[in-house]
PDB file of C-alpha atoms in Angstrom:
ATOM      1  CA  ASP A   1     -18.450  -8.773   0.734  1.00  0.00           C
ATOM      2  CA  ALA A   2     -21.308  -7.559   2.860  1.00  0.00           C
ATOM      3  CA  MET A   3     -21.342  -3.801   2.912  1.00  0.00           C
ATOM      4  CA  VAL A   4     -23.088  -0.469   3.190  1.00  0.00           C
ATOM      5  CA  ILE A   5     -23.389   1.387  -0.121  1.00  0.00           C
ATOM      6  CA  GLN A   6     -24.246   5.028  -0.607  1.00  0.00           C
ATOM      7  CA  ASN A   7     -25.227   6.731  -3.828  1.00  0.00           C
ATOM      8  CA  PRO A   8     -24.235   9.066  -5.192  1.00  0.00           C
ATOM      9  CA  ARG A   9     -20.815   9.650  -3.656  1.00  0.00           C
ATOM     10  CA  TYR A  10     -20.965  13.318  -4.647  1.00  0.00           C
ATOM     11  CA  GLN A  11     -24.130  15.335  -5.107  1.00  0.00           C
ATOM     12  CA  VAL A  12     -24.416  18.921  -6.236  1.00  0.00           C
ATOM     13  CA  THR A  13     -27.745  20.675  -5.914  1.00  0.00           C
ATOM     14  CA  GLN A  14     -29.065  24.195  -6.080  1.00  0.00           C
ATOM     15  CA  PHE A  15     -30.370  26.185  -3.167  1.00  0.00           C
ATOM     16  CA  GLY A  16     -33.941  25.073  -2.526  1.00  0.00           C
ATOM     17  CA  LYS A  17     -33.917  22.183  -5.010  1.00  0.00           C
ATOM     18  CA  PRO A  18     -34.982  18.887  -3.377  1.00  0.00           C
ATOM     19  CA  VAL A  19     -32.410  16.149  -3.245  1.00  0.00           C
ATOM     20  CA  THR A  20     -32.494  12.471  -2.266  1.00  0.00           C
ATOM     21  CA  LEU A  21     -29.546  10.460  -1.013  1.00  0.00           C
ATOM     22  CA  SER A  22     -29.711   6.690  -0.916  1.00  0.00           C
ATOM     23  CA  CYS A  23     -28.230   3.975   1.230  1.00  0.00           C
ATOM     24  CA  SER A  24     -28.378   0.246   0.763  1.00  0.00           C
ATOM     25  CA  GLN A  25     -26.938  -2.594   2.784  1.00  0.00           C
ATOM     26  CA  THR A  26     -26.266  -6.267   2.270  1.00  0.00           C
ATOM     27  CA  LEU A  27     -25.659  -6.948   5.975  1.00  0.00           C
ATOM     28  CA  ASN A  28     -29.345  -7.598   6.720  1.00  0.00           C
ATOM     29  CA  HIS A  29     -29.073  -5.302   9.738  1.00  0.00           C
ATOM     30  CA  ASN A  30     -32.335  -4.107  11.248  1.00  0.00           C
ATOM     31  CA  VAL A  31     -31.099  -0.673  12.373  1.00  0.00           C
ATOM     32  CA  MET A  32     -30.124   2.042   9.899  1.00  0.00           C
ATOM     33  CA  TYR A  33     -28.825   5.511  10.734  1.00  0.00           C
ATOM     34  CA  TRP A  34     -28.307   8.801   8.941  1.00  0.00           C
ATOM     35  CA  TYR A  35     -25.598  11.160  10.126  1.00  0.00           C
ATOM     36  CA  GLN A  36     -24.581  14.633   9.001  1.00  0.00           C
ATOM     37  CA  GLN A  37     -20.899  15.512   9.298  1.00  0.00           C
ATOM     38  CA  LYS A  38     -19.545  18.975   8.661  1.00  0.00           C
ATOM     39  CA  SER A  39     -15.889  19.754   8.178  1.00  0.00           C
ATOM     40  CA  SER A  40     -13.703  18.947  11.199  1.00  0.00           C
ATOM     41  CA  GLN A  41     -16.735  18.051  13.302  1.00  0.00           C
ATOM     42  CA  ALA A  42     -18.024  14.811  14.767  1.00  0.00           C
ATOM     43  CA  PRO A  43     -20.922  13.099  12.983  1.00  0.00           C
ATOM     44  CA  LYS A  44     -24.334  14.285  14.117  1.00  0.00           C
ATOM     45  CA  LEU A  45     -27.177  11.759  14.211  1.00  0.00           C
ATOM     46  CA  LEU A  46     -30.195  12.953  12.231  1.00  0.00           C
ATOM     47  CA  PHE A  47     -32.472   9.938  12.685  1.00  0.00           C
ATOM     48  CA  HIS A  48     -32.491   6.180  12.717  1.00  0.00           C
ATOM     49  CA  TYR A  49     -34.806   3.298  11.947  1.00  0.00           C
ATOM     50  CA  TYR A  50     -35.162   0.358  14.257  1.00  0.00           C
ATOM     51  CA  ASP A  51     -36.822  -2.073  11.878  1.00  0.00           C
ATOM     52  CA  LYS A  52     -39.703   0.039  10.569  1.00  0.00           C
ATOM     53  CA  ASP A  53     -39.825   2.319  13.600  1.00  0.00           C
ATOM     54  CA  PHE A  54     -38.579   5.818  12.784  1.00  0.00           C
ATOM     55  CA  ASN A  55     -36.679   7.728  15.486  1.00  0.00           C
ATOM     56  CA  ASN A  56     -36.088  11.401  14.824  1.00  0.00           C
ATOM     57  CA  GLU A  57     -33.540  13.373  16.820  1.00  0.00           C
ATOM     58  CA  ALA A  58     -35.108  16.348  18.575  1.00  0.00           C
ATOM     59  CA  ASP A  59     -32.875  18.875  16.834  1.00  0.00           C
ATOM     60  CA  THR A  60     -33.135  17.493  13.306  1.00  0.00           C
ATOM     61  CA  PRO A  61     -34.682  20.188  11.088  1.00  0.00           C
ATOM     62  CA  ASP A  62     -38.046  19.478   9.465  1.00  0.00           C
ATOM     63  CA  ASN A  63     -36.304  19.996   6.146  1.00  0.00           C
ATOM     64  CA  PHE A  64     -34.849  16.498   6.542  1.00  0.00           C
ATOM     65  CA  GLN A  65     -37.025  13.462   5.975  1.00  0.00           C
ATOM     66  CA  SER A  66     -36.326   9.775   5.624  1.00  0.00           C
ATOM     67  CA  ARG A  67     -37.903   6.691   4.110  1.00  0.00           C
ATOM     68  CA  ARG A  68     -37.123   3.043   4.592  1.00  0.00           C
ATOM     69  CA  PRO A  69     -39.151   1.006   2.081  1.00  0.00           C
ATOM     70  CA  ASN A  70     -37.536  -2.300   3.076  1.00  0.00           C
ATOM     71  CA  THR A  71     -34.747  -3.730   5.234  1.00  0.00           C
ATOM     72  CA  SER A  72     -32.048  -3.073   2.649  1.00  0.00           C
ATOM     73  CA  PHE A  73     -32.745   0.499   1.594  1.00  0.00           C
ATOM     74  CA  CYS A  74     -32.988   3.830   3.339  1.00  0.00           C
ATOM     75  CA  PHE A  75     -33.324   7.302   1.800  1.00  0.00           C
ATOM     76  CA  LEU A  76     -32.575  10.775   3.068  1.00  0.00           C
ATOM     77  CA  ASP A  77     -34.692  13.504   1.515  1.00  0.00           C
ATOM     78  CA  ILE A  78     -33.731  17.146   1.897  1.00  0.00           C
ATOM     79  CA  ARG A  79     -36.781  19.099   0.855  1.00  0.00           C
ATOM     80  CA  SER A  80     -35.280  22.561   0.413  1.00  0.00           C
ATOM     81  CA  PRO A  81     -31.518  22.483   0.820  1.00  0.00           C
ATOM     82  CA  GLY A  82     -29.864  25.561   2.219  1.00  0.00           C
ATOM     83  CA  LEU A  83     -26.218  26.521   2.091  1.00  0.00           C
ATOM     84  CA  GLY A  84     -25.872  25.279   5.661  1.00  0.00           C
ATOM     85  CA  ASP A  85     -26.871  21.774   4.606  1.00  0.00           C
ATOM     86  CA  ALA A  86     -23.672  21.284   2.633  1.00  0.00           C
ATOM     87  CA  ALA A  87     -21.947  18.417   4.417  1.00  0.00           C
ATOM     88  CA  MET A  88     -20.972  14.774   4.273  1.00  0.00           C
ATOM     89  CA  TYR A  89     -23.959  12.496   4.863  1.00  0.00           C
ATOM     90  CA  LEU A  90     -23.138   9.132   6.336  1.00  0.00           C
ATOM     91  CA  CYS A  91     -25.340   6.069   6.484  1.00  0.00           C
ATOM     92  CA  ALA A  92     -24.642   3.332   9.026  1.00  0.00           C
ATOM     93  CA  THR A  93     -26.219   0.051  10.057  1.00  0.00           C
ATOM     94  CA  SER A  94     -26.155  -2.209  13.096  1.00  0.00           C
ATOM     95  CA  ARG A  95     -27.652  -5.496  14.157  1.00  0.00           C
ATOM     96  CA  GLY A  96     -29.860  -4.372  16.977  1.00  0.00           C
ATOM     97  CA  ALA A  97     -29.513  -1.368  19.222  1.00  0.00           C
ATOM     98  CA  GLY A  98     -26.255  -0.599  20.964  1.00  0.00           C
ATOM     99  CA  ASN A  99     -24.157  -2.761  18.704  1.00  0.00           C
ATOM    100  CA  GLU A 100     -21.262  -2.139  16.351  1.00  0.00           C
ATOM    101  CA  GLN A 101     -22.158   0.306  13.592  1.00  0.00           C
ATOM    102  CA  PHE A 102     -20.941  -0.174  10.034  1.00  0.00           C
ATOM    103  CA  PHE A 103     -20.660   2.947   7.938  1.00  0.00           C
ATOM    104  CA  GLY A 104     -21.010   3.614   4.256  1.00  0.00           C
ATOM    105  CA  PRO A 105     -18.496   5.747   2.308  1.00  0.00           C
ATOM    106  CA  GLY A 106     -20.700   8.823   2.590  1.00  0.00           C
ATOM    107  CA  THR A 107     -22.259  11.263   0.141  1.00  0.00           C
ATOM    108  CA  ARG A 108     -20.715  14.708  -0.037  1.00  0.00           C
ATOM    109  CA  LEU A 109     -23.445  17.262  -0.705  1.00  0.00           C
ATOM    110  CA  THR A 110     -22.650  20.629  -2.206  1.00  0.00           C
ATOM    111  CA  VAL A 111     -25.342  23.324  -2.308  1.00  0.00           C
ATOM    112  CA  LEU A 112     -24.864  26.125  -4.824  1.00  0.00           C
TER     113      LEU A 112
ATOM    114  CA  LYS B   1     -24.138  16.525  29.634  1.00  0.00           C
ATOM    115  CA  ASN B   2     -22.471  13.214  28.799  1.00  0.00           C
ATOM    116  CA  GLU B   3     -19.208  13.868  27.014  1.00  0.00           C
ATOM    117  CA  VAL B   4     -16.416  11.973  25.349  1.00  0.00           C
ATOM    118  CA  GLU B   5     -12.965  13.500  25.492  1.00  0.00           C
ATOM    119  CA  GLN B   6     -10.036  12.470  23.351  1.00  0.00           C
ATOM    120  CA  SER B   7      -6.380  13.296  23.663  1.00  0.00           C
ATOM    121  CA  PRO B   8      -4.336  14.413  21.972  1.00  0.00           C
ATOM    122  CA  GLN B   9      -6.328  16.404  19.408  1.00  0.00           C
ATOM    123  CA  ASN B  10      -3.424  16.261  16.978  1.00  0.00           C
ATOM    124  CA  LEU B  11      -0.543  13.832  16.863  1.00  0.00           C
ATOM    125  CA  THR B  12       2.432  13.721  14.523  1.00  0.00           C
ATOM    126  CA  ALA B  13       4.707  10.697  14.536  1.00  0.00           C
ATOM    127  CA  GLN B  14       7.554   9.236  12.567  1.00  0.00           C
ATOM    128  CA  GLU B  15       7.062   5.987  10.725  1.00  0.00           C
ATOM    129  CA  GLY B  16       7.661   3.044  13.018  1.00  0.00           C
ATOM    130  CA  GLU B  17       6.727   4.809  16.238  1.00  0.00           C
ATOM    131  CA  PHE B  18       4.315   3.380  18.788  1.00  0.00           C
ATOM    132  CA  ILE B  19       1.226   5.556  19.044  1.00  0.00           C
ATOM    133  CA  THR B  20      -1.367   5.922  21.797  1.00  0.00           C
ATOM    134  CA  ILE B  21      -4.641   7.799  21.559  1.00  0.00           C
ATOM    135  CA  ASN B  22      -6.747   8.215  24.687  1.00  0.00           C
ATOM    136  CA  CYS B  23     -10.471   8.475  25.284  1.00  0.00           C
ATOM    137  CA  SER B  24     -12.303   9.236  28.504  1.00  0.00           C
ATOM    138  CA  TYR B  25     -16.001   9.447  29.191  1.00  0.00           C
ATOM    139  CA  SER B  26     -18.141  10.707  32.025  1.00  0.00           C
ATOM    140  CA  VAL B  27     -20.703   8.087  33.066  1.00  0.00           C
ATOM    141  CA  GLY B  28     -21.472   4.414  32.596  1.00  0.00           C
ATOM    142  CA  ILE B  29     -21.434   2.991  29.096  1.00  0.00           C
ATOM    143  CA  SER B  30     -22.556  -0.225  27.488  1.00  0.00           C
ATOM    144  CA  ALA B  31     -19.862  -0.210  24.789  1.00  0.00           C
ATOM    145  CA  LEU B  32     -17.184   1.894  23.145  1.00  0.00           C
ATOM    146  CA  HIS B  33     -16.333   2.220  19.451  1.00  0.00           C
ATOM    147  CA  TRP B  34     -13.008   3.145  17.896  1.00  0.00           C
ATOM    148  CA  LEU B  35     -13.484   4.478  14.372  1.00  0.00           C
ATOM    149  CA  GLN B  36     -11.102   5.600  11.633  1.00  0.00           C
ATOM    150  CA  GLN B  37     -11.789   8.270   9.029  1.00  0.00           C
ATOM    151  CA  HIS B  38      -9.421   9.092   6.189  1.00  0.00           C
ATOM    152  CA  PRO B  39      -9.516  12.602   4.650  1.00  0.00           C
ATOM    153  CA  GLY B  40     -12.714  13.102   2.689  1.00  0.00           C
ATOM    154  CA  GLY B  41     -13.688   9.516   3.315  1.00  0.00           C
ATOM    155  CA  GLY B  42     -16.216   7.419   5.092  1.00  0.00           C
ATOM    156  CA  ILE B  43     -15.832   5.942   8.551  1.00  0.00           C
ATOM    157  CA  VAL B  44     -14.430   2.503   9.245  1.00  0.00           C
ATOM    158  CA  SER B  45     -15.174   0.648  12.453  1.00  0.00           C
ATOM    159  CA  LEU B  46     -11.929  -0.554  14.036  1.00  0.00           C
ATOM    160  CA  PHE B  47     -13.153  -2.005  17.317  1.00  0.00           C
ATOM    161  CA  MET B  48     -16.139  -2.201  19.545  1.00  0.00           C
ATOM    162  CA  LEU B  49     -15.447  -3.244  23.113  1.00  0.00           C
ATOM    163  CA  SER B  50     -17.094  -3.250  26.498  1.00  0.00           C
ATOM    164  CA  SER B  51     -14.275  -4.732  28.563  1.00  0.00           C
ATOM    165  CA  GLY B  52     -10.661  -5.835  28.393  1.00  0.00           C
ATOM    166  CA  LYS B  53      -8.607  -5.668  25.258  1.00  0.00           C
ATOM    167  CA  LYS B  54      -8.900  -6.373  21.543  1.00  0.00           C
ATOM    168  CA  LYS B  55      -6.186  -6.709  18.916  1.00  0.00           C
ATOM    169  CA  HIS B  56      -6.358  -6.584  15.137  1.00  0.00           C
ATOM    170  CA  GLY B  57      -3.092  -6.556  13.248  1.00  0.00           C
ATOM    171  CA  ARG B  58      -1.058  -3.580  14.469  1.00  0.00           C
ATOM    172  CA  LEU B  59      -4.000  -2.064  16.323  1.00  0.00           C
ATOM    173  CA  ILE B  60      -4.780  -2.709  19.983  1.00  0.00           C
ATOM    174  CA  ALA B  61      -7.690  -1.268  21.942  1.00  0.00           C
ATOM    175  CA  THR B  62      -8.074  -1.431  25.700  1.00  0.00           C
ATOM    176  CA  ILE B  63     -10.784  -0.270  28.033  1.00  0.00           C
ATOM    177  CA  ASN B  64     -10.900   0.252  31.805  1.00  0.00           C
ATOM    178  CA  ILE B  65     -14.527   0.444  32.820  1.00  0.00           C
ATOM    179  CA  GLN B  66     -13.800   1.502  36.400  1.00  0.00           C
ATOM    180  CA  GLU B  67     -11.626   4.410  35.264  1.00  0.00           C
ATOM    181  CA  LYS B  68     -13.921   5.263  32.340  1.00  0.00           C
ATOM    182  CA  HIS B  69     -10.996   5.278  29.961  1.00  0.00           C
ATOM    183  CA  SER B  70      -9.965   3.598  26.733  1.00  0.00           C
ATOM    184  CA  SER B  71      -6.798   3.665  24.670  1.00  0.00           C
ATOM    185  CA  LEU B  72      -6.080   2.887  21.047  1.00  0.00           C
ATOM    186  CA  HIS B  73      -2.521   1.804  20.301  1.00  0.00           C
ATOM    187  CA  ILE B  74      -0.855   1.526  16.913  1.00  0.00           C
ATOM    188  CA  THR B  75       2.377  -0.420  16.760  1.00  0.00           C
ATOM    189  CA  ALA B  76       4.964   0.128  14.017  1.00  0.00           C
ATOM    190  CA  SER B  77       3.042   3.096  12.630  1.00  0.00           C
ATOM    191  CA  HIS B  78       2.980   3.704   8.890  1.00  0.00           C
ATOM    192  CA  PRO B  79       2.056   6.735   6.781  1.00  0.00           C
ATOM    193  CA  ARG B  80      -1.106   4.930   5.658  1.00  0.00           C
ATOM    194  CA  ASP B  81      -2.269   5.090   9.304  1.00  0.00           C
ATOM    195  CA  SER B  82      -2.645   8.856   8.894  1.00  0.00           C
ATOM    196  CA  ALA B  83      -6.314   9.565   9.555  1.00  0.00           C
ATOM    197  CA  VAL B  84      -8.724  10.885  12.147  1.00  0.00           C
ATOM    198  CA  TYR B  85      -9.397   8.407  14.936  1.00  0.00           C
ATOM    199  CA  ILE B  86     -12.733   8.798  16.673  1.00  0.00           C
ATOM    200  CA  CYS B  87     -13.910   7.395  19.976  1.00  0.00           C
ATOM    201  CA  ALA B  88     -17.664   6.946  20.382  1.00  0.00           C
ATOM    202  CA  VAL B  89     -19.703   5.439  23.207  1.00  0.00           C
ATOM    203  CA  TYR B  90     -23.153   4.074  23.904  1.00  0.00           C
ATOM    204  CA  TYR B  91     -24.117   5.614  27.214  1.00  0.00           C
ATOM    205  CA  LEU B  92     -26.247   3.521  29.584  1.00  0.00           C
ATOM    206  CA  GLY B  93     -29.747   4.837  29.826  1.00  0.00           C
ATOM    207  CA  GLU B  94     -30.027   6.260  26.340  1.00  0.00           C
ATOM    208  CA  THR B  95     -33.703   6.012  25.622  1.00  0.00           C
ATOM    209  CA  SER B  96     -33.324   4.455  22.221  1.00  0.00           C
ATOM    210  CA  GLY B  97     -30.194   2.475  23.008  1.00  0.00           C
ATOM    211  CA  SER B  98     -28.902   3.351  19.584  1.00  0.00           C
ATOM    212  CA  ARG B  99     -27.344   6.776  19.997  1.00  0.00           C
ATOM    213  CA  LEU B 100     -23.557   7.064  19.893  1.00  0.00           C
ATOM    214  CA  THR B 101     -21.861  10.000  21.601  1.00  0.00           C
ATOM    215  CA  PHE B 102     -18.753  10.939  19.624  1.00  0.00           C
ATOM    216  CA  GLY B 103     -15.466  12.425  20.677  1.00  0.00           C
ATOM    217  CA  GLU B 104     -13.984  15.232  18.613  1.00  0.00           C
ATOM    218  CA  GLY B 105     -11.418  12.942  17.029  1.00  0.00           C
ATOM    219  CA  THR B 106      -7.630  12.755  17.006  1.00  0.00           C
ATOM    220  CA  GLN B 107      -5.866  13.774  13.805  1.00  0.00           C
ATOM    221  CA  LEU B 108      -2.885  11.442  13.347  1.00  0.00           C
ATOM    222  CA  THR B 109      -0.144  12.179  10.841  1.00  0.00           C
ATOM    223  CA  VAL B 110       2.613   9.634  10.342  1.00  0.00           C
ATOM    224  CA  ASN B 111       5.591  10.932   8.410  1.00  0.00           C
ATOM    225  CA  PRO B 112       7.853   8.624   6.394  1.00  0.00           C
TER     226      PRO B 112
END
C-alpha cells in the first residue's frame, strides 16, 4: 500500500543535542509538509516543500531546518532542541497544492 | 484572522447513536478536510470535499458553501470511533495554496 512513513516513531534526545526526524513516501506526491503538534492542540505547519521549493512559515524558529534530497524523502533537523520542542512531529504529503493531505503516523519527540 | 470553529468540543455517545460534528469557517475556501486522530496517534484523512456530500462506510460528510458550514456524521457509532475529529480548510487566497487552517478538534467518546 502506498503510504507515508516516519522514523523513528519515538525519539528521545537531550537538551541541546541535535536530532533528525525522517519521512518517506511511496505516493510520489510532489508536496511534503512538516507539522508540530503539542498536546491537545491543532497541528502547526512548520514548513513545506513544493517539489524542490522550500516554503518556511514566518513563525518557525531558526532552530528547525529541513532537507528534501529527492521526491520520496524529507528530513526535519532540530539543531538545538529545547524543552519546548517536545511534541509530536507529523509529516504529510499531497499531490499538488490545495489537495488532500496524507499524514504519516508521527514521531513523538521527548527532550530531557 | 481566518478561523475554523468546531462544535461540540467534546461529545460522549452511547454505542449505536447517530453522531454529528459541526464545522464553520469565516471566508471563502477551496476545500475542506475532515481528519481523524486516535490518542497518541497519527492523523488519518477521512474526507476532502469542496461541495455536496461524500459517504464512506458509516461516515458522511456534507458541506454548504453558501453557509460556510460542514458536518461530519457517524451512523451506528462504535467505541472504535472514539477519537479526535478535526476540520481543516484551504482558504482562498492563501499565498502558497498549501496551508491548511485547522479547527481545535472534537473529542468523541463512544461508550459500549
